[in-house]
Short mmCIF file of C-alpha atoms and ligand atoms in Angstrom, two decimals:
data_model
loop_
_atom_site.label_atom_id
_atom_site.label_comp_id
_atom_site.label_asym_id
_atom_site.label_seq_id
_atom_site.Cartn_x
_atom_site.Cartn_y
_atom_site.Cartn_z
CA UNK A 22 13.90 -33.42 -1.79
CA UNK A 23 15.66 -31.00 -4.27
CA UNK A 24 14.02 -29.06 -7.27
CA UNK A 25 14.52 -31.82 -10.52
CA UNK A 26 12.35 -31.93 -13.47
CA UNK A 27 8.63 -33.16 -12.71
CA UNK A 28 9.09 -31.63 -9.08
CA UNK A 29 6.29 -29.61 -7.47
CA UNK A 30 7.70 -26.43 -5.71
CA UNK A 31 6.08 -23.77 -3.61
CA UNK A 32 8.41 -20.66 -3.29
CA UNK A 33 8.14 -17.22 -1.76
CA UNK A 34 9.22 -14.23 -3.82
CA UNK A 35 10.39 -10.51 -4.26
CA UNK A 36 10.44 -9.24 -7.98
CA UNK A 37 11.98 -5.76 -8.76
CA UNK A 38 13.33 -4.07 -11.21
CA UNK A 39 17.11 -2.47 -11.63
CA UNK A 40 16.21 0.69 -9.49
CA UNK A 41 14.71 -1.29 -6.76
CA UNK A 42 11.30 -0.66 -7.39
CA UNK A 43 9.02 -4.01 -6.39
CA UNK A 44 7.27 -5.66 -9.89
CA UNK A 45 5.81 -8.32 -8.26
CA UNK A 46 5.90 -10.52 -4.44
CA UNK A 47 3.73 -13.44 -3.16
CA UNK A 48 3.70 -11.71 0.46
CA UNK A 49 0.21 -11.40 2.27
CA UNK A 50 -0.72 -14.61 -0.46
CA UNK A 51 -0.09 -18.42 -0.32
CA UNK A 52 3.10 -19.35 -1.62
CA UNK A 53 3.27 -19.74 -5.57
CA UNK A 54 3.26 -23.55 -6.79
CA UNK A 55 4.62 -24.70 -10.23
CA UNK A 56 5.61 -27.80 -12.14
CA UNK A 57 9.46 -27.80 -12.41
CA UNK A 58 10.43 -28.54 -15.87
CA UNK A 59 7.10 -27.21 -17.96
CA UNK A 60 7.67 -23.59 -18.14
CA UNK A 61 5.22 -22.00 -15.30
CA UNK A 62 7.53 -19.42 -14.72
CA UNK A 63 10.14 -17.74 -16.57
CA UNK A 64 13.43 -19.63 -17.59
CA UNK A 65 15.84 -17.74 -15.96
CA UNK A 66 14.25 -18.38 -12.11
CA UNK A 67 13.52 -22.13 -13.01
CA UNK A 68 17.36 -22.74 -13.77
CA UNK A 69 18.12 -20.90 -10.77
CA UNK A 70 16.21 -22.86 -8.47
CA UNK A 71 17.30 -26.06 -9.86
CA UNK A 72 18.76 -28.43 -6.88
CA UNK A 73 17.61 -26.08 -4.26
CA UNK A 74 15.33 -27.38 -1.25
CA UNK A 75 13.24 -26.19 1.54
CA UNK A 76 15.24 -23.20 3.10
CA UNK A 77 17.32 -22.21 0.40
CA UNK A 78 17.32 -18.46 -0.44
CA UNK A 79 18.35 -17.81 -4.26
CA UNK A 80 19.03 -14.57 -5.43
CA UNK A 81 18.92 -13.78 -9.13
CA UNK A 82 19.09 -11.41 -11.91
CA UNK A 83 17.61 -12.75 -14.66
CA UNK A 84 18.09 -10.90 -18.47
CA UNK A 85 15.54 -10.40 -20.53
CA UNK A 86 15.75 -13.15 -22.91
CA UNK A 87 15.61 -15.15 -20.12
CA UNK A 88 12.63 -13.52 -18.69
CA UNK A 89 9.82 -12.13 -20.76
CA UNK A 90 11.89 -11.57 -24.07
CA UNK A 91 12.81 -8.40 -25.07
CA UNK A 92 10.65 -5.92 -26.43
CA UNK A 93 10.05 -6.12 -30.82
CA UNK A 94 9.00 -2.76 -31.80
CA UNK A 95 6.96 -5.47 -34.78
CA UNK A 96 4.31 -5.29 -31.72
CA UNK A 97 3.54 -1.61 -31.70
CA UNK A 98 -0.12 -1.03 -33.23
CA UNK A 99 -1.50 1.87 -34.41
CA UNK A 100 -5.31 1.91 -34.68
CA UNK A 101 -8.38 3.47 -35.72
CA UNK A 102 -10.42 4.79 -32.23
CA UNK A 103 -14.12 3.84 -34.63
CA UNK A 104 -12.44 0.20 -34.46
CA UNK A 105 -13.19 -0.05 -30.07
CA UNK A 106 -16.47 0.10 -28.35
CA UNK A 107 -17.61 3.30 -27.35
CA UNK A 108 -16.26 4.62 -24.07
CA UNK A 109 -12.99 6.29 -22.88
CA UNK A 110 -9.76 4.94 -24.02
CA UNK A 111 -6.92 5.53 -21.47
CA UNK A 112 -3.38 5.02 -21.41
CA UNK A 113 -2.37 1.97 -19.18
CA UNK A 114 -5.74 -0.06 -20.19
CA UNK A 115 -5.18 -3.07 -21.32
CA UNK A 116 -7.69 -4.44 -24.51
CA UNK A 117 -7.80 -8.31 -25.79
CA UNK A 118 -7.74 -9.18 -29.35
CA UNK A 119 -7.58 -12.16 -31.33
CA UNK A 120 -4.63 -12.81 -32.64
CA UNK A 121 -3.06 -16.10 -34.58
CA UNK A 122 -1.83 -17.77 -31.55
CA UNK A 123 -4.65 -17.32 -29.74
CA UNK A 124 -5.81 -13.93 -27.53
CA UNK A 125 -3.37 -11.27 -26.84
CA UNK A 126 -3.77 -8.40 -24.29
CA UNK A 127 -2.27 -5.19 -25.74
CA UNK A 128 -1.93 -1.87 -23.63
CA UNK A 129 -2.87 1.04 -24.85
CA UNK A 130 0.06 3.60 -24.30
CA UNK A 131 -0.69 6.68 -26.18
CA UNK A 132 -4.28 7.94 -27.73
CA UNK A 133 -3.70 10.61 -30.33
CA UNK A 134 -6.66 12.12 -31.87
CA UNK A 135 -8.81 9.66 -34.00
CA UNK A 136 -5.46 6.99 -33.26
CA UNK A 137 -4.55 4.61 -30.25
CA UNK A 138 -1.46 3.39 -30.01
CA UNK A 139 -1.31 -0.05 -28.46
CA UNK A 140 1.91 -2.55 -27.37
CA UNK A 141 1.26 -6.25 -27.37
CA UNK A 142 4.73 -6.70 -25.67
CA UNK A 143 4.34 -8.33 -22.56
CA UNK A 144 4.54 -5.59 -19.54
CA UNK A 145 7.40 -7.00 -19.09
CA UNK A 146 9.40 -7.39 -21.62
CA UNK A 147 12.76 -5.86 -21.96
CA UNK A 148 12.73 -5.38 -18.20
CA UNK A 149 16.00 -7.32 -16.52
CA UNK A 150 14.04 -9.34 -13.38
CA UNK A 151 15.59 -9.50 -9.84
CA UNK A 152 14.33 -12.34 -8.02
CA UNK A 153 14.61 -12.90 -4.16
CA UNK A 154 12.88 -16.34 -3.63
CA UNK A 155 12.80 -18.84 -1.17
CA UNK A 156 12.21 -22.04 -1.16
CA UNK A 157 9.21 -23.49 1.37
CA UNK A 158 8.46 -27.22 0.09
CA UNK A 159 9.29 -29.31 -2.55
CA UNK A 160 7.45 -32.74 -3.76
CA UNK A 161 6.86 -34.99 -6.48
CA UNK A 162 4.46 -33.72 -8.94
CA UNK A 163 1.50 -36.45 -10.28
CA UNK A 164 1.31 -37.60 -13.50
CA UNK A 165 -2.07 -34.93 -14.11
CA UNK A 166 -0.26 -32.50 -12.46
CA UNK A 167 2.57 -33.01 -15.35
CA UNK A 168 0.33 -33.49 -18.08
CA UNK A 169 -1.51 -30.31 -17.26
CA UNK A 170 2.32 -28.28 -16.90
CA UNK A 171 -0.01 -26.83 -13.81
CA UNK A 172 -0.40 -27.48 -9.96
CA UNK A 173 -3.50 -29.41 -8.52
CA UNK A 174 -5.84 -28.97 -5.36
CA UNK A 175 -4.94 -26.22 -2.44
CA UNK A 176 -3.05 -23.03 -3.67
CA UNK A 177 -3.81 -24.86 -6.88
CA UNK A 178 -5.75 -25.24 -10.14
CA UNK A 179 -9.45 -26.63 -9.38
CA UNK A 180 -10.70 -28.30 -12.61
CA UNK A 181 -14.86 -28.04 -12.58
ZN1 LIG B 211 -5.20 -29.32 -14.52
#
């Protein structure tokens, strides 16, 4: 069975950046599973694996429009330190907020006096993604499965 639309594929992975320097891999985890065809993982690396099957090794650079988007300066925050909880604000923590989609994690990446600076760019945005997957089963999703854009029971989503 090949990767099509509505498929259910389980995939191993590498994910570095440019200089080499590993993002992101499934080793020493189950393989990841995703609906083919509703956007669980970034569009670049679905219309890679696209027609591949069990075995096949795909290699791919993916841009960042095709990965996380590139990076909109519109998503830099400045903001009052009186407006967080008490406690110590450090760069690299991430904080949620409401926004109008829903909640957004922004990272706080510089505190400057009475002012933290926070990014609601995704980490990795503007980052160009280098994927070494491969392929280790491929089946027909179900109809939940599809309707939910997620995978169901082992290595899976459990609904309660
Ligand atoms: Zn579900």
């Amino acid at each position: 069975m090949k990767i099509a639309r509505h498929t259910v594929a389980s995939i191993e992975y590498r994910l570095t950046d440019d200089s080499g320097e590993l993002i992101d891999s499934s080793e020493g985890h189950a393989p990841l599973q995703y609906v083919h065809g509703t956007e669980g993982i970034v569009p670049g690396l679905e219309s890679a694996l696209e027609g591949k099957g069990a075995g096949d090794v795909v290699d791919v650079r993916v841009a960042p429009e095709q990965g996380y988007g590139e990076r909109d300066e519109g998503q830099i925050h400045a903001v009052p330190r009186k407006q967080f909880p008490p406690g110590e604000i450090k760069v690299g923590m991430q904080v949620q907020a409401r926004g109008q989609g829903g909640d957004v994690v922004l990272t706080v990446f510089k505190v400057e006096g009475d002012v933290v600076h926070l990014d609601a760019n995704h980490p990795l945005a503007g980052v160009p993604l280098n994927f070494h997957v491969k392929v280790v089963d491929v089946r027909t999703a179900t109809a939940e499965e599809i309707a939910h854009g997620h995978v169901h029971g082992p290595g899976g989503h459990h609904h309660h």
